Short mmCIF file of C-alpha atoms in Angstrom, two decimals:
data_model
loop_
_atom_site.label_atom_id
_atom_site.label_comp_id
_atom_site.label_asym_id
_atom_site.label_seq_id
_atom_site.Cartn_x
_atom_site.Cartn_y
_atom_site.Cartn_z
CA MET Z 112 171.39 74.67 99.42
CA PRO Z 113 168.10 72.80 99.73
CA LEU Z 114 164.65 73.44 100.42
CA PHE Z 115 163.61 70.97 102.53
CA PRO Z 116 168.21 70.40 104.22
CA ASP Z 117 167.75 66.37 105.51
CA TYR Z 118 170.76 66.84 108.26
CA GLN Z 119 171.20 69.01 110.91
CA ARG Z 120 174.52 72.12 109.50
CA THR Z 121 177.80 73.02 111.97
CA ILE Z 122 180.50 75.58 109.97
CA SER Z 123 183.48 72.91 109.31
CA GLU Z 124 186.28 75.08 111.62
CA PRO Z 125 185.88 77.35 113.88
CA VAL Z 126 186.22 81.25 113.47
CA SER Z 127 186.86 84.32 114.95
CA CYS Z 128 186.05 88.35 115.28
CA LYS Z 129 186.63 90.52 116.81
CA GLY Z 130 184.46 94.10 116.83
CA VAL Z 131 183.11 96.81 119.65
CA GLY Z 132 179.82 96.46 121.05
CA LEU Z 133 176.98 97.95 119.72
CA HIS Z 134 175.58 99.66 123.20
CA SER Z 135 178.67 99.12 125.71
CA GLY Z 136 180.97 100.44 123.40
CA VAL Z 137 182.96 97.32 125.50
CA PRO Z 138 185.44 95.31 122.59
CA VAL Z 139 184.45 92.41 122.35
CA ASN Z 140 186.54 88.44 121.07
CA LEU Z 141 183.56 86.37 119.29
CA THR Z 142 184.35 82.75 118.25
CA LEU Z 143 181.80 80.40 116.25
CA TRP Z 144 182.89 76.67 117.58
CA PRO Z 145 181.60 73.79 115.33
CA ALA Z 146 178.96 71.65 117.89
CA PRO Z 147 177.49 68.65 117.58
CA ALA Z 148 173.58 67.62 116.75
CA ASP Z 149 171.07 68.71 118.61
CA HIS Z 150 172.94 71.36 120.20
CA GLY Z 151 171.66 74.10 119.05
CA ILE Z 152 172.87 77.24 119.65
CA VAL Z 153 174.88 78.26 122.71
CA PHE Z 154 176.15 81.02 123.09
CA VAL Z 155 179.10 81.63 126.74
CA ARG Z 156 180.48 84.26 128.34
CA THR Z 157 184.71 83.25 128.82
CA ASP Z 158 185.03 86.07 130.11
CA LEU Z 159 183.29 84.84 133.32
CA ALA Z 160 183.56 81.92 135.93
CA GLY Z 161 181.90 79.09 135.34
CA GLN Z 162 181.27 79.92 131.60
CA VAL Z 163 177.17 79.22 131.66
CA ALA Z 164 175.70 77.69 128.28
CA ILE Z 165 172.89 80.12 126.95
CA PRO Z 166 170.77 78.53 124.49
CA ALA Z 167 169.33 81.12 122.19
CA ARG Z 168 165.94 80.49 122.65
CA SER Z 169 162.80 82.35 123.66
CA GLU Z 170 162.67 81.74 126.65
CA PHE Z 171 166.09 82.88 127.42
CA VAL Z 172 165.61 86.14 126.56
CA VAL Z 173 165.96 88.89 129.09
CA ASP Z 174 164.84 92.42 127.28
CA THR Z 175 164.18 93.66 124.60
CA ALA Z 176 164.59 97.12 124.50
CA LEU Z 177 167.02 98.78 121.66
CA ALA Z 178 168.01 94.70 121.16
CA THR Z 179 167.41 90.99 121.96
CA THR Z 180 169.11 90.12 125.04
CA LEU Z 181 169.38 86.81 126.25
CA GLY Z 182 170.69 86.12 129.79
CA LYS Z 183 170.53 81.90 132.15
CA ASP Z 184 171.57 82.37 135.85
CA GLY Z 185 172.51 86.63 135.85
CA VAL Z 186 175.00 86.12 133.56
CA LYS Z 187 173.81 88.08 129.69
CA VAL Z 188 174.97 88.41 126.13
CA GLY Z 189 173.41 91.62 124.07
CA THR Z 190 172.05 92.13 120.77
CA VAL Z 191 172.80 88.39 119.49
CA GLU Z 192 170.72 89.09 116.44
CA HIS Z 193 172.39 90.35 113.26
CA LEU Z 194 174.34 86.97 114.29
CA LEU Z 195 171.46 84.31 114.63
CA SER Z 196 169.65 86.15 111.24
CA ALA Z 197 173.42 84.84 109.51
CA LEU Z 198 172.77 81.80 110.67
CA ALA Z 199 169.68 80.85 110.46
CA GLY Z 200 169.39 82.30 106.71
CA LEU Z 201 172.69 80.54 106.56
CA GLY Z 202 170.60 77.16 108.02
CA ILE Z 203 172.93 76.97 109.84
CA ASP Z 204 171.60 74.67 113.18
CA ASN Z 205 174.89 74.41 115.32
CA VAL Z 206 177.00 75.96 116.67
CA ARG Z 207 178.75 77.24 119.80
CA VAL Z 208 180.29 81.27 120.85
CA GLU Z 209 181.68 82.67 122.35
CA LEU Z 210 182.52 85.58 123.30
CA ASP Z 211 185.06 87.45 126.25
CA GLY Z 212 182.23 90.05 126.22
CA PRO Z 213 178.19 91.47 127.29
CA GLU Z 214 177.64 91.88 123.65
CA VAL Z 215 177.88 90.24 120.21
CA PRO Z 216 180.11 93.08 118.33
CA VAL Z 217 178.07 95.15 116.23
CA MET Z 218 181.16 94.80 112.99
CA ASP Z 219 179.77 97.39 110.60
CA GLY Z 220 175.74 97.16 112.25
CA SER Z 221 175.00 94.97 109.44
CA ALA Z 222 174.75 90.57 110.02
CA GLU Z 223 177.56 90.90 106.48
CA HIS Z 224 180.64 90.30 108.35
CA PHE Z 225 179.03 87.21 110.11
CA VAL Z 226 178.05 85.70 106.93
CA GLN Z 227 181.92 85.89 105.97
CA MET Z 228 183.64 84.08 108.43
CA VAL Z 229 180.83 81.17 108.40
CA THR Z 230 181.64 81.03 104.33
CA SER Z 231 184.92 81.50 104.68
CA VAL Z 232 185.36 78.22 106.51
CA GLY Z 233 182.12 76.17 105.11
CA VAL Z 234 179.58 74.85 106.98
CA ARG Z 235 179.47 70.58 107.61
CA GLU Z 236 176.53 68.44 107.29
CA LEU Z 237 175.75 65.98 110.05
CA GLU Z 238 173.92 62.84 111.08
CA GLY Z 239 171.23 63.98 113.35
CA ARG Z 240 167.77 65.08 110.83
CA ARG Z 241 167.13 67.97 110.84
CA SER Z 242 163.71 68.87 112.30
CA TYR Z 243 160.93 72.05 111.83
CA LEU Z 244 157.95 74.44 113.42
CA VAL Z 245 155.81 73.60 110.68
CA ILE Z 246 152.93 76.36 111.45
CA LYS Z 247 149.40 74.83 111.36
CA LYS Z 248 146.76 78.17 112.03
CA PRO Z 249 147.56 82.08 111.20
CA VAL Z 250 148.30 83.60 114.72
CA THR Z 251 148.72 87.24 115.53
CA VAL Z 252 149.88 89.99 118.60
CA THR Z 253 149.43 93.97 118.46
CA GLU Z 254 151.05 96.47 119.74
CA GLY Z 255 148.42 99.73 118.78
CA ASP Z 256 149.38 100.34 115.35
CA LYS Z 257 151.81 97.67 115.41
CA GLU Z 258 150.95 93.06 114.13
CA ALA Z 259 153.86 90.34 113.29
CA SER Z 260 151.98 87.34 112.02
CA LEU Z 261 152.59 83.55 111.43
CA VAL Z 262 150.74 82.04 108.76
CA PRO Z 263 151.23 78.51 107.23
CA ALA Z 264 152.81 78.67 104.52
CA ARG Z 265 155.04 76.22 102.08
CA ARG Z 266 158.77 77.70 103.27
CA PHE Z 267 159.72 79.88 105.20
CA GLY Z 268 159.14 83.29 104.66
CA VAL Z 269 158.93 87.39 105.41
CA SER Z 270 156.81 90.21 104.64
CA CYS Z 271 157.32 93.62 106.12
CA THR Z 272 156.57 96.94 106.22
CA ILE Z 273 157.58 100.34 108.02
CA ASP Z 274 156.21 103.51 107.76
CA PHE Z 275 158.56 105.90 110.79
CA LYS Z 276 157.16 109.65 109.12
CA HIS Z 277 159.73 110.56 108.49
CA PRO Z 278 161.02 112.43 104.71
CA LEU Z 279 163.36 109.52 104.29
CA ILE Z 280 161.95 106.80 106.17
CA SER Z 281 158.63 107.38 104.80
CA SER Z 282 156.74 103.63 104.16
CA GLN Z 283 158.86 100.71 102.75
CA SER Z 284 157.70 97.10 102.28
CA PHE Z 285 160.35 94.21 101.00
CA GLU Z 286 159.01 89.81 100.74
CA LEU Z 287 160.75 87.37 100.32
CA GLU Z 288 161.49 83.72 100.67
CA LEU Z 289 164.34 82.24 102.69
CA SER Z 290 167.81 80.52 101.24
CA ASP Z 291 170.46 81.61 101.90
CA ARG Z 292 171.16 82.35 98.45
CA CYS Z 293 168.70 85.61 98.70
CA PHE Z 294 169.52 85.98 102.80
CA SER Z 295 173.81 87.02 101.62
CA GLY Z 296 172.17 89.24 98.07
CA GLU Z 297 169.01 91.17 100.19
CA ILE Z 298 169.35 90.46 103.80
CA SER Z 299 172.36 91.02 105.20
CA ARG Z 300 173.93 93.92 103.93
CA ALA Z 301 171.02 95.95 105.50
CA ARG Z 302 172.43 98.15 108.83
CA THR Z 303 170.94 98.85 111.75
CA PHE Z 304 169.95 103.49 111.80
CA GLY Z 305 168.62 105.69 113.88
CA PHE Z 306 167.91 108.97 113.62
CA LEU Z 307 170.62 111.93 115.40
CA ARG Z 308 168.07 113.41 117.95
CA ASP Z 309 168.18 109.79 119.44
CA VAL Z 310 171.64 108.12 119.13
CA GLU Z 311 172.30 111.80 120.92
CA MET Z 312 169.77 110.56 124.11
CA LEU Z 313 170.47 107.57 123.84
CA LYS Z 314 174.17 107.88 124.48
CA LYS Z 315 173.92 110.40 127.60
CA LEU Z 316 172.05 107.21 128.50
CA GLY Z 317 174.56 105.40 128.99
CA LEU Z 318 173.96 103.90 125.88
CA ALA Z 319 175.22 103.14 122.24
CA ARG Z 320 178.60 103.56 123.60
CA GLY Z 321 180.17 102.20 120.37
CA GLY Z 322 177.23 103.41 118.11
CA SER Z 323 179.12 105.48 115.11
CA LEU Z 324 178.83 106.02 111.02
CA ASP Z 325 181.09 102.85 110.41
CA ASN Z 326 178.21 100.88 112.13
CA ALA Z 327 174.48 102.29 112.00
CA ILE Z 328 173.12 104.26 108.94
CA VAL Z 329 172.22 107.45 111.10
CA VAL Z 330 168.67 110.44 110.04
CA ASP Z 331 168.78 113.18 110.99
CA GLU Z 332 165.83 115.44 109.89
CA SER Z 333 166.85 115.69 106.71
CA SER Z 334 169.77 113.50 104.94
CA ILE Z 335 171.65 110.69 105.88
CA LEU Z 336 175.04 111.20 107.14
CA ASN Z 337 177.03 108.34 106.27
CA PRO Z 338 178.88 109.91 103.66
CA ASP Z 339 178.66 106.48 101.33
CA GLY Z 340 174.89 106.82 101.68
CA LEU Z 341 172.12 104.40 101.98
CA ARG Z 342 173.68 100.37 100.39
CA PHE Z 343 169.79 99.72 99.07
CA PRO Z 344 167.29 103.17 98.58
CA ASP Z 345 165.45 100.28 100.83
CA GLU Z 346 168.32 99.49 103.53
CA PHE Z 347 165.89 101.02 106.49
CA VAL Z 348 162.96 97.23 106.10
CA ARG Z 349 165.74 95.10 104.71
CA HIS Z 350 167.71 95.20 107.90
CA LYS Z 351 164.32 95.04 109.81
CA ILE Z 352 164.05 92.14 108.29
CA LEU Z 353 167.13 91.39 109.45
CA ASP Z 354 165.89 91.75 112.78
CA ALA Z 355 162.80 89.70 112.40
CA ILE Z 356 164.96 86.26 110.86
CA GLY Z 357 166.58 86.40 113.66
CA ASP Z 358 164.03 87.11 116.73
CA VAL Z 359 162.23 84.89 115.46
CA SER Z 360 165.24 81.89 115.33
CA LEU Z 361 164.48 81.66 118.85
CA PHE Z 362 162.01 79.15 117.95
CA GLY Z 363 165.35 77.14 118.48
CA ARG Z 364 164.79 75.72 114.52
CA PRO Z 365 163.75 76.05 111.37
CA VAL Z 366 160.45 77.87 110.84
CA ILE Z 367 157.93 77.00 108.14
CA GLY Z 368 156.09 79.06 107.91
CA HIS Z 369 154.72 83.29 106.04
CA LEU Z 370 155.93 86.11 108.59
CA LYS Z 371 154.06 88.93 108.72
CA VAL Z 372 155.28 92.62 110.26
CA PHE Z 373 154.16 96.01 110.54
CA LYS Z 374 156.02 98.79 112.37
CA THR Z 375 157.48 95.29 114.32
CA GLY Z 376 160.24 95.76 116.70
CA HIS Z 377 162.38 93.37 118.97
CA ALA Z 378 159.93 93.84 121.65
CA LEU Z 379 156.87 92.13 119.59
CA ASN Z 380 158.93 89.60 117.28
CA HIS Z 381 159.26 87.61 121.14
CA LYS Z 382 155.43 88.68 121.73
CA LEU Z 383 154.68 86.03 118.76
CA VAL Z 384 156.93 83.42 119.02
CA GLN Z 385 155.58 82.89 123.13
CA LYS Z 386 152.82 83.47 121.88
CA VAL Z 387 153.09 80.17 118.93
CA LEU Z 388 155.17 78.24 121.97
CA SER Z 389 151.96 78.67 123.87
CA ASP Z 390 149.14 76.45 122.44
CA PRO Z 391 150.63 73.70 120.84
CA SER Z 392 147.35 73.29 118.04
CA CYS Z 393 149.40 76.68 116.31
CA TYR Z 394 152.51 74.00 115.39
CA GLU Z 395 154.12 71.13 114.39
CA LEU Z 396 157.70 69.26 115.58
CA VAL Z 397 158.57 67.16 112.30
CA GLN Z 398 161.03 65.72 110.78
CA GLY Z 399 162.33 65.88 107.46
CA ARG Z 400 161.79 61.66 105.65
CA PRO Z 401 164.34 61.71 103.18
CA ALA Z 402 162.91 60.26 100.34
CA ASP Z 403 159.33 63.08 101.20
CA VAL Z 404 160.59 66.61 101.64
CA GLU Z 405 161.30 67.78 98.52
CA ARG Z 406 157.73 65.95 97.66
CA ALA Z 407 156.55 68.37 101.13
CA GLU Z 408 158.14 71.23 99.68
CA VAL Z 409 154.81 71.48 96.64
CA ARG Z 410 151.82 70.50 99.65
CA LEU Z 411 150.63 72.83 100.88
CA PRO Z 412 147.67 71.21 102.90
CA GLU Z 413 149.32 67.72 103.75
CA LEU Z 414 152.67 69.72 105.17
CA ALA Z 415 150.83 72.12 107.35
CA SER Z 416 149.07 68.96 108.72
CA GLY Z 417 152.61 67.16 108.79
CA ARG Z 418 151.83 64.77 107.06
CA ASP Z 419 154.81 64.48 104.29
CA LEU Z 420 157.16 64.70 107.04
CA GLU Z 421 157.91 62.91 110.66
CA PRO Z 422 156.74 63.97 113.79
CA LEU Z 423 158.70 64.56 116.46
CA VAL Z 424 158.92 62.35 120.10
CA ALA Z 425 158.08 64.37 122.41
#
């Protein structure tokens, strides 16, 4: 995929899957439908009357406890981050997501199944030009010892560090510059994880009803309980990057900037997006011109000021 695609993209044909919600335990059928330019990623609950359309944008985030939940007019869709991460990682701008339950199915706890769904049907370029949110100055949010920031950069990259003070999940760090090949090879297969003591507590509270060793890494005080072990030695930090990519995609357009996250979760990721959007001096919405986009790749000062990209009319 070109670093700065000129035109928006969608999937070539509908594709479906079925699974269970991680927290609700409810069986869910999900279908991705091609969508036109400027449609964005939109969720629709087909099991409810009225079929309210919920755009995947930060203003529709209604909960960030344990997962990212979107809502509108009383209708909610939970655990959207893995699917959104897959779509962002593959450069998909427009999709209608139909599902007949309250949560996106967890599948194997990673984004890999959603990547396979998209690659199985292929990608189609649309006529509408692609627009970007270019970070113009550093923005940081903190909460205790947790921190998330976005800083100007030539492209979208992520740096992440975690430290759970656990013998199996001590300090881990990972960094990447995003491309569809990089996402598929390095991030998409990393699964969600949790501690056995927390899983047991959540189930007593009526949460994590769909969680199992088939869709999450479970860790006790000294060992990994999954019979097949880990997919990567640092699978934990890779999954945190997966989550962060999904959460930051709620800008509603691809970002040009570097995301740095330290011990963050969905709540702080969302606060970072909100803080950027609250101050127009932090960013500029730009649209690529075919002749200029590739040149913009290597000129950070010009790119950060939007000179090599065409500003969008508000």
